[in-house]
PDB file of C-alpha atoms in Angstrom:
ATOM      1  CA  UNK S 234      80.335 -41.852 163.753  1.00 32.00           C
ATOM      2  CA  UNK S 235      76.826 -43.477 163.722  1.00 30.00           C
ATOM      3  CA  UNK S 236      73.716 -42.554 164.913  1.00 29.00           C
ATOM      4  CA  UNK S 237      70.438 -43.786 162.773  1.00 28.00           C
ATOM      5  CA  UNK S 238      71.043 -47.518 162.278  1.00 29.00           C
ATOM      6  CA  UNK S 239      68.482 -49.978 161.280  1.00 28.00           C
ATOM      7  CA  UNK S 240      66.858 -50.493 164.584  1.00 27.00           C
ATOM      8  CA  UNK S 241      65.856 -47.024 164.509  1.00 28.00           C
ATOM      9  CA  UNK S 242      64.792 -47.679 161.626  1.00 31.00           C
ATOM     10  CA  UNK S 243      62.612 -50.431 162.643  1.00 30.00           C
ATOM     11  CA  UNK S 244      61.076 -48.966 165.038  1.00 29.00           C
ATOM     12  CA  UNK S 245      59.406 -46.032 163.469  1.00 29.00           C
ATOM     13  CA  UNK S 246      58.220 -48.560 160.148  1.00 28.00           C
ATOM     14  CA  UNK S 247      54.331 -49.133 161.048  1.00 29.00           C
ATOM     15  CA  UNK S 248      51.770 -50.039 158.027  1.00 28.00           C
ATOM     16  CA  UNK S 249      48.584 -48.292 158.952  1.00 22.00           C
ATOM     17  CA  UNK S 250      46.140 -50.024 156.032  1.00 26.00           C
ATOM     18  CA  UNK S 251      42.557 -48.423 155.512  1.00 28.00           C
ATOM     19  CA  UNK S 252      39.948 -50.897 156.324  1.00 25.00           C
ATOM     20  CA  UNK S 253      39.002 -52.298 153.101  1.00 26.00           C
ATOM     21  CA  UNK S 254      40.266 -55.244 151.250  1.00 30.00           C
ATOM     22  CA  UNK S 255      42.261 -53.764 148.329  1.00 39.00           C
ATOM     23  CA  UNK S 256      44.388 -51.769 150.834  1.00 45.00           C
ATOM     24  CA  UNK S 257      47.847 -51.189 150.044  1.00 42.00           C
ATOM     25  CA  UNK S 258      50.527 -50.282 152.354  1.00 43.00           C
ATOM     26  CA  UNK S 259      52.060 -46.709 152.641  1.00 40.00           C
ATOM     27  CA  UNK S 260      54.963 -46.012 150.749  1.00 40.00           C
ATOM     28  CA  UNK S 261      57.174 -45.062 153.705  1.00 51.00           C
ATOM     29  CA  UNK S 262      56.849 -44.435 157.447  1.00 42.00           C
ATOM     30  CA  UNK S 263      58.184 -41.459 158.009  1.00 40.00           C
ATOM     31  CA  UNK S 264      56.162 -39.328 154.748  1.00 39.00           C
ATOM     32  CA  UNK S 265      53.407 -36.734 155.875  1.00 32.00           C
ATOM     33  CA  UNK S 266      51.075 -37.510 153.025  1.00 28.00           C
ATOM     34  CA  UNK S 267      50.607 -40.765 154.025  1.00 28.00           C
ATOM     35  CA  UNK S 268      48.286 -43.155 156.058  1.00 23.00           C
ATOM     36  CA  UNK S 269      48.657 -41.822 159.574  1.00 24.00           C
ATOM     37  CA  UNK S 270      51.624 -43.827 161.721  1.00 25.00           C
ATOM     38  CA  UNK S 271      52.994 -43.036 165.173  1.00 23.00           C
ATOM     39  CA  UNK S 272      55.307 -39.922 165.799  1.00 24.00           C
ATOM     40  CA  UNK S 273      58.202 -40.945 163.630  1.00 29.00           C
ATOM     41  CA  UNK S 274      61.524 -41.110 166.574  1.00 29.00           C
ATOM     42  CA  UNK S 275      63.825 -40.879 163.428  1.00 37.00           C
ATOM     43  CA  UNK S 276      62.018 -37.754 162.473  1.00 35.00           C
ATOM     44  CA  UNK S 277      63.461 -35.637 165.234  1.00 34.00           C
ATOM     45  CA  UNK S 278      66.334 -37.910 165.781  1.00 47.00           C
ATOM     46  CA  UNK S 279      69.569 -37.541 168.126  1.00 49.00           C
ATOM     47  CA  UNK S 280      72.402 -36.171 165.857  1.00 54.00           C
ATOM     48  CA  UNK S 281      75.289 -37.483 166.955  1.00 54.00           C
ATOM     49  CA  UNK S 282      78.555 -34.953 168.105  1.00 51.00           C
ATOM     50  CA  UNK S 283      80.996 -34.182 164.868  1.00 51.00           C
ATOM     51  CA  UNK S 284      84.089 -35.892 166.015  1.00 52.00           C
ATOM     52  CA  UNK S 285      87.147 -34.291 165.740  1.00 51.00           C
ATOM     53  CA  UNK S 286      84.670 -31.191 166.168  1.00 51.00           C
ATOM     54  CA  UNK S 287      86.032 -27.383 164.811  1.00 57.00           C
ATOM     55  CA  UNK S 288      84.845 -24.363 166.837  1.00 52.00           C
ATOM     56  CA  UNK S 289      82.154 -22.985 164.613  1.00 82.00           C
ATOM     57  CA  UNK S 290      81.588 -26.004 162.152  1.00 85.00           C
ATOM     58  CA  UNK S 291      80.363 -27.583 165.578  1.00 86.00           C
ATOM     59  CA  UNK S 292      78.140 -24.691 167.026  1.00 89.00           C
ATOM     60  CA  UNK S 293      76.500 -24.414 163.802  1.00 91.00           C
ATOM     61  CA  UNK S 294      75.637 -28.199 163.558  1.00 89.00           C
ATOM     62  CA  UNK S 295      74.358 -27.866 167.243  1.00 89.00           C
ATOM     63  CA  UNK S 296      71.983 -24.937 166.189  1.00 92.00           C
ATOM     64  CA  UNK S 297      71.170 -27.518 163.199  1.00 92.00           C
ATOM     65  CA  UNK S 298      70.511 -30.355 165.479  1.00 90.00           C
ATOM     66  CA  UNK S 299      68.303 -28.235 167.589  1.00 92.00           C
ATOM     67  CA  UNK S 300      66.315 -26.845 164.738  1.00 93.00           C
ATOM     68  CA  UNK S 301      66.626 -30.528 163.541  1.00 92.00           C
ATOM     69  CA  UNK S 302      64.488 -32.353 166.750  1.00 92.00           C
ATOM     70  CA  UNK S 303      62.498 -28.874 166.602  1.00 93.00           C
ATOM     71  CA  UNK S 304      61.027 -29.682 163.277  1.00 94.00           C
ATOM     72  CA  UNK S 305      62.308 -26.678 161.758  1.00 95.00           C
ATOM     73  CA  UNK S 306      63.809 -28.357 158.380  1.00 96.00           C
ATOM     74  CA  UNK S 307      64.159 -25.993 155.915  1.00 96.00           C
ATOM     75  CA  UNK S 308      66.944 -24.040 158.989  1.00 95.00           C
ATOM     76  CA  UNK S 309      68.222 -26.909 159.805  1.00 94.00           C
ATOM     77  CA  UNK S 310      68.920 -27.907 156.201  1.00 96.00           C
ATOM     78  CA  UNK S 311      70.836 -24.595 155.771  1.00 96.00           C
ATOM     79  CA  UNK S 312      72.439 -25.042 158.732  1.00 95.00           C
ATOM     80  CA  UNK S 313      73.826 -28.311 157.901  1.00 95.00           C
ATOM     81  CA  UNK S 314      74.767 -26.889 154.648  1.00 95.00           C
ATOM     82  CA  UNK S 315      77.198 -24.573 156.069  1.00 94.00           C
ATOM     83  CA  UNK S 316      78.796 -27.364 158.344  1.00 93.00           C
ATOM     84  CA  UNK S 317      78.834 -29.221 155.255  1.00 94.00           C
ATOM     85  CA  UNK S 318      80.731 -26.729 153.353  1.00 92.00           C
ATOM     86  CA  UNK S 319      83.638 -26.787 156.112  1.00 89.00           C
ATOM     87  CA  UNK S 320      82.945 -30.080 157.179  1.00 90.00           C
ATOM     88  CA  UNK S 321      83.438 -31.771 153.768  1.00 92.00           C
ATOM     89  CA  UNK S 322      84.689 -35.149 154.734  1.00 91.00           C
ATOM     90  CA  UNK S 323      82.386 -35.886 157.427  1.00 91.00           C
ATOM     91  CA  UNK S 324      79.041 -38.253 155.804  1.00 94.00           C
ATOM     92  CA  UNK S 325      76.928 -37.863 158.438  1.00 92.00           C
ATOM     93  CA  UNK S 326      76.205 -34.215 158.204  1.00 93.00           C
ATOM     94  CA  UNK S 327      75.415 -35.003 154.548  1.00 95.00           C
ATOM     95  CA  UNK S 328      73.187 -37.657 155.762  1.00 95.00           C
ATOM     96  CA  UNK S 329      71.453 -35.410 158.423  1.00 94.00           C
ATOM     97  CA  UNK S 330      71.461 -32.552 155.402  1.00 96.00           C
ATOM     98  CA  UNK S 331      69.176 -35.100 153.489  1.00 96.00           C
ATOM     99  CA  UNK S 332      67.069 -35.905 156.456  1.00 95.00           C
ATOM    100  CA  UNK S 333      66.005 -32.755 156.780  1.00 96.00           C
ATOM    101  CA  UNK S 334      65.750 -31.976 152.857  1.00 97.00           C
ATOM    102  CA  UNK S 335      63.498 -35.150 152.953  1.00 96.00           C
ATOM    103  CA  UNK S 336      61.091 -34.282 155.530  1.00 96.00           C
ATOM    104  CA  UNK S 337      60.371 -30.783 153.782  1.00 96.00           C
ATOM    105  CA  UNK S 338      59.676 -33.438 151.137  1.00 96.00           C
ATOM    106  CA  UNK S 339      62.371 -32.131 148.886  1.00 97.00           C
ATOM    107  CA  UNK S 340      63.052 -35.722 147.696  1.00 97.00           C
ATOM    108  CA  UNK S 341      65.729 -34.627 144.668  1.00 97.00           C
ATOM    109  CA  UNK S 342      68.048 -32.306 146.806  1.00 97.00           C
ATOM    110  CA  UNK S 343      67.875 -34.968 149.420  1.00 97.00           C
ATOM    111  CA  UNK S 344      68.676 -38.280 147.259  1.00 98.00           C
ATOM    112  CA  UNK S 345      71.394 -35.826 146.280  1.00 98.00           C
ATOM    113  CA  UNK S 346      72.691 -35.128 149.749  1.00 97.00           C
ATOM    114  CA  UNK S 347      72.275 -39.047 150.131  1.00 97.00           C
ATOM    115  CA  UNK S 348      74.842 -39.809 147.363  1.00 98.00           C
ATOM    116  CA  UNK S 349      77.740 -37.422 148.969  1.00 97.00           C
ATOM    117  CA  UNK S 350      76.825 -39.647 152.025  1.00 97.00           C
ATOM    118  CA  UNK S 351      77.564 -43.212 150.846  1.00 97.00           C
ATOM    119  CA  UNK S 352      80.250 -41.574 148.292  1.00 97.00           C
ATOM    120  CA  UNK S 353      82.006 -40.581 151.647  1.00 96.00           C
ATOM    121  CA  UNK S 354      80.814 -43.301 153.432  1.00 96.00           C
ATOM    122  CA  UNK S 355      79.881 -46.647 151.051  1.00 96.00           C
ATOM    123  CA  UNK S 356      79.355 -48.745 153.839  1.00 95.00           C
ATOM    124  CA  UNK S 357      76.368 -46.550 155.432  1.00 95.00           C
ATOM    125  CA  UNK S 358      73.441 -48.676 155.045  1.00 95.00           C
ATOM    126  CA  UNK S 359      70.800 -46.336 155.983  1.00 94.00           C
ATOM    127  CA  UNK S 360      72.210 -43.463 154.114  1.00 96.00           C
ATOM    128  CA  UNK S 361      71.358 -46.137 150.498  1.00 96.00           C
ATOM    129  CA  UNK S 362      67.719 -47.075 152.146  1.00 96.00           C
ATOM    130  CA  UNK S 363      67.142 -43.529 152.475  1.00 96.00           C
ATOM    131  CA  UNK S 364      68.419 -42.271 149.081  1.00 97.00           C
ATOM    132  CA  UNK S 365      66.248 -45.200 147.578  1.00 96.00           C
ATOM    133  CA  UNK S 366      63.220 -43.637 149.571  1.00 96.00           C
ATOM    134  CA  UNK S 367      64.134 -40.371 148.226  1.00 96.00           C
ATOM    135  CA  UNK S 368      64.799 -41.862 144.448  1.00 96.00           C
ATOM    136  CA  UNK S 369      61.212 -44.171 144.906  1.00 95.00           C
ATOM    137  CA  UNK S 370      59.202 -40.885 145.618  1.00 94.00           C
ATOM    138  CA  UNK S 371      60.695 -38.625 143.209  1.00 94.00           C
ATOM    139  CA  UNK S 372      59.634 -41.692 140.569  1.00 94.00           C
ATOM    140  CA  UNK S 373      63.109 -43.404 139.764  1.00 95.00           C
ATOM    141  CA  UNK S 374      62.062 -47.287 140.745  1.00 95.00           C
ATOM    142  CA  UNK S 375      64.589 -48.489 139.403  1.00 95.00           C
ATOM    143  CA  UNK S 376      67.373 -46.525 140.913  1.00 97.00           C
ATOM    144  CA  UNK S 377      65.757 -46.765 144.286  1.00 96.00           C
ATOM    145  CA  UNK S 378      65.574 -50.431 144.012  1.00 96.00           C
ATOM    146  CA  UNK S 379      69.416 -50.490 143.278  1.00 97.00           C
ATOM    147  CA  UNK S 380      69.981 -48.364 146.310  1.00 97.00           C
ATOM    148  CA  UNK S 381      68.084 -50.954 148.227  1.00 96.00           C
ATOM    149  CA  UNK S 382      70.144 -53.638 146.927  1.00 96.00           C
ATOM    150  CA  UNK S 383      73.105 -51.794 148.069  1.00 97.00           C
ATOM    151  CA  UNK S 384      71.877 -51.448 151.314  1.00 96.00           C
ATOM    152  CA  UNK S 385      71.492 -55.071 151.494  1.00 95.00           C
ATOM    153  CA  UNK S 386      74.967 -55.680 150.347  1.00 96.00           C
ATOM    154  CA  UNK S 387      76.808 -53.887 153.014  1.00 96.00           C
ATOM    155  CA  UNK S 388      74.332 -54.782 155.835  1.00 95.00           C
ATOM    156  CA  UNK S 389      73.113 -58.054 154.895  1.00 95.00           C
ATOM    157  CA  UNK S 390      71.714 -58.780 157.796  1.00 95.00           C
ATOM    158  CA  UNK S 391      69.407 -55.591 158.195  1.00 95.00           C
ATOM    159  CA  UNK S 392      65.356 -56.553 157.259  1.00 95.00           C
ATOM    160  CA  UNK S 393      64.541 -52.968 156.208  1.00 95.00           C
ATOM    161  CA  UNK S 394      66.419 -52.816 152.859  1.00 95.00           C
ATOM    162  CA  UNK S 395      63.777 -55.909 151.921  1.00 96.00           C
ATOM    163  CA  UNK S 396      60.933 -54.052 153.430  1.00 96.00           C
ATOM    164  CA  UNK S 397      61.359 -51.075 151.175  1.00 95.00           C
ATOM    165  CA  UNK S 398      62.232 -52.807 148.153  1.00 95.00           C
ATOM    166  CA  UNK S 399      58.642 -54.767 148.781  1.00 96.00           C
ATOM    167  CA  UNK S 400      56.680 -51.552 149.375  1.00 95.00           C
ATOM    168  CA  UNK S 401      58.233 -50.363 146.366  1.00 94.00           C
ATOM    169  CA  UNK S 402      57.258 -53.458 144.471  1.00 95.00           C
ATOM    170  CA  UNK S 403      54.235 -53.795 146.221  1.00 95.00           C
ATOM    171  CA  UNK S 404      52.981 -50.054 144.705  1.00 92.00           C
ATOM    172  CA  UNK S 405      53.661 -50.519 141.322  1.00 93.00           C
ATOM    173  CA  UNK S 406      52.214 -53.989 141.303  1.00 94.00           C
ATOM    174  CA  UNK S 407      54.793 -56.382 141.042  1.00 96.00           C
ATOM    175  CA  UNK S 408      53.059 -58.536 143.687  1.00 97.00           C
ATOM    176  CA  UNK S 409      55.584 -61.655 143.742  1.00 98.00           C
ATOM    177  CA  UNK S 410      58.540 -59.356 144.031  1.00 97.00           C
ATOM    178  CA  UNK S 411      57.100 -57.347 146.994  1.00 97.00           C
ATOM    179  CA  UNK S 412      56.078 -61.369 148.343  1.00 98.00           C
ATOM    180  CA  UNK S 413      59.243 -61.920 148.003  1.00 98.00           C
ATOM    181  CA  UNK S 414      60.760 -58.999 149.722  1.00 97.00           C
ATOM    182  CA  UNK S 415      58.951 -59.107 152.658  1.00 97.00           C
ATOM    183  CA  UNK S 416      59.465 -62.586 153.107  1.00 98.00           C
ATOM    184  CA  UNK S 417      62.604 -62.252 153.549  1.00 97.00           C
ATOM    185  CA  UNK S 418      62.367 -59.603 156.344  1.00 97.00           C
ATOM    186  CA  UNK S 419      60.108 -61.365 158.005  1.00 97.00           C
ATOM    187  CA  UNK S 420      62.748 -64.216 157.856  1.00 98.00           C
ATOM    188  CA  UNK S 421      65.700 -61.822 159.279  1.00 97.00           C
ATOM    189  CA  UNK S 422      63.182 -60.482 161.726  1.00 97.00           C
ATOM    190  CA  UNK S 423      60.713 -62.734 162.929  1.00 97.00           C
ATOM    191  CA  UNK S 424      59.114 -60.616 165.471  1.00 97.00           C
ATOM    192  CA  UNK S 425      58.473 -57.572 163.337  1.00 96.00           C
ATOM    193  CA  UNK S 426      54.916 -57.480 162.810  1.00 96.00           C
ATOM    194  CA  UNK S 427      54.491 -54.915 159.997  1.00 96.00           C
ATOM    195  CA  UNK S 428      56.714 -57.305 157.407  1.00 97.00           C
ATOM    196  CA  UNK S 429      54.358 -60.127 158.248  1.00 97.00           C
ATOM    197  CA  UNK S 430      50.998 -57.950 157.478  1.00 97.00           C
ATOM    198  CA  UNK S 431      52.238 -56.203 154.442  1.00 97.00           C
ATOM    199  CA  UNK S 432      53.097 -59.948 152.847  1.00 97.00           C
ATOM    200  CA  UNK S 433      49.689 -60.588 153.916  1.00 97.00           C
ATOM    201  CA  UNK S 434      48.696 -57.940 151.890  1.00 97.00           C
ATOM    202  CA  UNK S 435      51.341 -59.080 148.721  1.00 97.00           C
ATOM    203  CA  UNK S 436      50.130 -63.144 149.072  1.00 97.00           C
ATOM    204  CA  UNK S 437      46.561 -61.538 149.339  1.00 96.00           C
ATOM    205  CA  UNK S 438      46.467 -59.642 146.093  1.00 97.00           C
ATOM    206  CA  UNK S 439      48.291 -62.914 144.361  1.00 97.00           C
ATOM    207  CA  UNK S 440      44.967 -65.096 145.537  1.00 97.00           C
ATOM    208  CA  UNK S 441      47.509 -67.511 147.723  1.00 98.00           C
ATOM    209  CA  UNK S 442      44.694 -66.895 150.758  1.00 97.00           C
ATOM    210  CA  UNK S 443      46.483 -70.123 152.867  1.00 98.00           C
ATOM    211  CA  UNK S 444      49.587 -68.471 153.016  1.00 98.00           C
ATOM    212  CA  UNK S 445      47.802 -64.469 153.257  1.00 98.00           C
ATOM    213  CA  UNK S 446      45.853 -65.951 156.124  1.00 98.00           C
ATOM    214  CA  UNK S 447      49.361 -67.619 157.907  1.00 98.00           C
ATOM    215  CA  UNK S 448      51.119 -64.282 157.347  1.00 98.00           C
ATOM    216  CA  UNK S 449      48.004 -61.728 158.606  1.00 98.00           C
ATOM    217  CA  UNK S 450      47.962 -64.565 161.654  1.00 98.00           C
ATOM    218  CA  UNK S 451      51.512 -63.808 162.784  1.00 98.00           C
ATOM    219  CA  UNK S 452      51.135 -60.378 162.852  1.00 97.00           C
ATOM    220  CA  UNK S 453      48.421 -60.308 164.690  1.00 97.00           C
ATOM    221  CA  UNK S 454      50.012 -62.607 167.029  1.00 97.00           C
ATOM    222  CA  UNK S 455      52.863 -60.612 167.126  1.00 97.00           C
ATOM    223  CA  UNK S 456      51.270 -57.577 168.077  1.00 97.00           C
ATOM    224  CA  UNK S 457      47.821 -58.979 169.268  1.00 96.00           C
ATOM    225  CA  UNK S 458      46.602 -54.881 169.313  1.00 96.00           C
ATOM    226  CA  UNK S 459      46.927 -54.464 165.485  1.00 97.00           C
ATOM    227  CA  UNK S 460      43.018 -54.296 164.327  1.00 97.00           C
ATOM    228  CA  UNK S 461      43.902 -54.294 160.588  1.00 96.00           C
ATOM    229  CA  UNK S 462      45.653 -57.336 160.982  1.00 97.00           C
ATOM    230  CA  UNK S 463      42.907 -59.673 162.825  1.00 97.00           C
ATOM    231  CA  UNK S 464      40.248 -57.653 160.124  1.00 97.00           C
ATOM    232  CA  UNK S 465      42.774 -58.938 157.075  1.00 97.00           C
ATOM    233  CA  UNK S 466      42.973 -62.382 158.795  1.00 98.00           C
ATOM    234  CA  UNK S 467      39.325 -62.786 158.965  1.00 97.00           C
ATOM    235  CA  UNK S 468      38.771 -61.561 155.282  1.00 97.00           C
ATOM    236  CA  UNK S 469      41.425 -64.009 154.074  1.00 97.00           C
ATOM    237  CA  UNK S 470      39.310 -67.000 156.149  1.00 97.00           C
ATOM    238  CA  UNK S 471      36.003 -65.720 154.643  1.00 96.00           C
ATOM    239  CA  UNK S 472      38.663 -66.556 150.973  1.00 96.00           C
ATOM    240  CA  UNK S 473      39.453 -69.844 152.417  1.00 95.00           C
ATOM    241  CA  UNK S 474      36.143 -70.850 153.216  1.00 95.00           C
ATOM    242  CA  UNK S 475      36.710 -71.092 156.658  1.00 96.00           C
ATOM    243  CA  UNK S 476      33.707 -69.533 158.497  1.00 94.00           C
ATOM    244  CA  UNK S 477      34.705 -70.801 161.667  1.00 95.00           C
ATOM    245  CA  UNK S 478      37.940 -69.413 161.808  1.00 96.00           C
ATOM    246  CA  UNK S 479      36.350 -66.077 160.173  1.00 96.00           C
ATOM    247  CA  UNK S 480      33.845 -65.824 163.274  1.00 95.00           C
ATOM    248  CA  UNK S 481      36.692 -66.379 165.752  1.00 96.00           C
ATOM    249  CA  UNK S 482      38.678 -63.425 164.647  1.00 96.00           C
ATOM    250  CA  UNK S 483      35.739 -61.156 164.404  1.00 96.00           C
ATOM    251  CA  UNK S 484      35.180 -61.798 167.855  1.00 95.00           C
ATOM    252  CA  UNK S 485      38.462 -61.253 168.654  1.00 96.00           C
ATOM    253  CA  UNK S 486      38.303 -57.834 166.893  1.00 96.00           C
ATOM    254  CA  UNK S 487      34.886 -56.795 168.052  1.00 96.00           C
ATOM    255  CA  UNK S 488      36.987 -55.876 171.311  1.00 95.00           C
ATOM    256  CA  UNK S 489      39.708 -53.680 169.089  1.00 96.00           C
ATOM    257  CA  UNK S 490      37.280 -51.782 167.099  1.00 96.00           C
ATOM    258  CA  UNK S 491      33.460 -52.770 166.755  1.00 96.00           C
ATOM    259  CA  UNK S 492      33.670 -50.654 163.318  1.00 97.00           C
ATOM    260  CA  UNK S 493      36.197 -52.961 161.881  1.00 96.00           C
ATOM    261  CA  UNK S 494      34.334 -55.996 163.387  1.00 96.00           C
ATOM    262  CA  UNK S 495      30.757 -54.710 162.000  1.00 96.00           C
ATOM    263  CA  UNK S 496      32.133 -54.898 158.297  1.00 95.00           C
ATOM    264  CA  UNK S 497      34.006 -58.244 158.641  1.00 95.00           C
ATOM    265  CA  UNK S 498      30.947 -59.499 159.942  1.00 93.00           C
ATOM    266  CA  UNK S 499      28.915 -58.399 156.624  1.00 92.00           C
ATOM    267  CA  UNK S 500      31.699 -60.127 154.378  1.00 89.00           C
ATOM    268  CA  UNK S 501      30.957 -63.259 156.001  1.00 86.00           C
ATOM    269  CA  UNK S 502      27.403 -63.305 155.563  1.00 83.00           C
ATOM    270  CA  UNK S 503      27.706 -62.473 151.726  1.00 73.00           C
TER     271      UNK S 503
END
C-alpha cells in the first residue's frame, strides 16, 4: 500500500526566497512558519484504503482521513492512533499518524511515528525523508541527515532525499555540501526548477558567480514565471561583471514584478 511517493513530493517543494541577496531557502515546503509556498497537495493528501480492511479499524481511519484533508490534525492524529493500536502491522497508518503529528508541528511524536513506519516498512522512502524533516526541525542534523541517506539508499533514484539533505546543509552553513546536494537533484531531475535556484543560492554564497549565474539561469528557464530567480540571475551578472547580461534580465523581470526589477536596477548602478 502506497500513496505519498516522491512525485508528490515534488510537486508541493517550492523555494519562495525574500528579495535580497543573502536569502536562504526555507527549511521545508510543507512548514507554516515558513516563507509563504503554494497550498501544500501533500498537506491534505489522499490516504489510501487499509487493505485487508477490519470493520471498525477501517471506519475509524476513514473519519481520520476525513479529518486528515479537513485540516483537523490534532483528531485525525488520535484517530489514526486508535487504527494504529489495532492496526499494528500496517506502516502507512503510522506514516499518516506522523503526517498529521507533523503539521500540528509536533516534530518529536512525529519522527517517532516515522520510525514505527520504516521499522515496519524499511523500504518506504518518504516515510525516512519525512522523519529526517521531523529530526532536522526538532535540531538533530545529524540524525536527519542519516535518514536522508537512507532515503537515498532504498530509492536511489528519487531527487528529494538530495534536496533536503542540501536545505539542511544549506541552513547551517555547510555551503559545498548543500552545492553538492542539490546538484545532484538537479542531475536526477533536470526539469525541477527549485533544485536549480536553491544551488544558485549554495554556488552564490561560495562566490563561484559563473556557475550561481548558470544555475539561477536554468531555473528561470525552467519556469520562466519565477521572479526570484531572473532577480538572483541578474545579481549574480552584476558579480560577474556582466552589465549587459544584468540589464537583459532586469528587463525581463520588470514584466514579473517592477518591485523586484526597481532594486536590481539600483545594484547595477552601484
Amino acid at each position: 500500500m502506497s500513496f505519498v511517493t516522491f512525485q508528490l513530493r515534488a510537486a508541493v517543494i517550492c523555494v519562495v526566497a525574500a528579495a535580497v541577496c543573502g536569502a536562504a531557502p526555507p527549511a521545508r515546503a510543507q512548514d507554516d512558519e515558513r516563507p509563504p509556498a503554494p497550498p501544500s497537495s501533500s498537506a491534505h493528501a489522499e490516504p489510501p484504503a487499509l487493505s485487508a480492511p477490519r470493520p471498525n479499524a477501517d471506519a475509524l481511519y476513514r473519519r481520520g482521513a476525513e479529518q486528515f484533508r479537513a485540516g483537523r490534525y490534532g483528531e485525525s492524529a488520535e484517530l489514526f492512533r486508535q487504527v494504529a493500536r489495532s492496526r499494528p502491522d500496517v506502516a502507512e497508518v503510522r506514516f499518516y499518524l506522523g503526517m498529521a503529528l507533523y503539521r500540528q508541528r509536533k516534530y518529536a511524536e512525529a519522527a517517532a511515528a516515522y520510525r514505527e513506519a520504516v521499522k515496519l516498512k524499511p523500504d518506504y522512502a518518504s516515510a525516512h525523508v519525512f522523519l529526517g524533516n521531523s529530526l532536522d526541525h526538532d535540531g538533530r542534523y545529524d540524525e536527519a541527515v542519516a535518514a536522508y541517506r537512507q532515503a537515498s539508499r532504498v530509492a536511489p533514484s528519487a531527487p528529494e532525499p538530495h534536496y533536503e539533505v542540501g536545505v539542511a546543509h544549506f541552513n547551517r552553513g555547510r555551503h559545498e555540501e548543500a552545492a553538492a546536494a542539490f546538484r545532484q537533484a538537479a542531475r536526477l531531475r533536470p526539469l525541477w526548477a527549485a533544485a536549480h535556484f536553491n544551488l544558485g543560492h549554495a554556488e552564490r554564497r561560495l562566490g563561484r558567480w559563473d556557475a550561481a549565474a548558470a544555475a539561477y539561469g536554468e531555473a528561470a528557464r525552467l519556469r520562466p514565471d519565477h521572479a526570484e530567480a531572473l532577480y538572483h540571475l541578474g545579481l549574480a551578472h552584476v558579480e560577474r561583471g556582466d552589465a549587459e547580461a544584468a540589464a537583459l534580465a532586469e528587463q525581463q523581470l520588470r514584466a514579473l514584478s517592477p518591485e523586484l526589477a526597481d532594486r536590481l536596477l539600483a545594484r547595477t548602478r552601484k
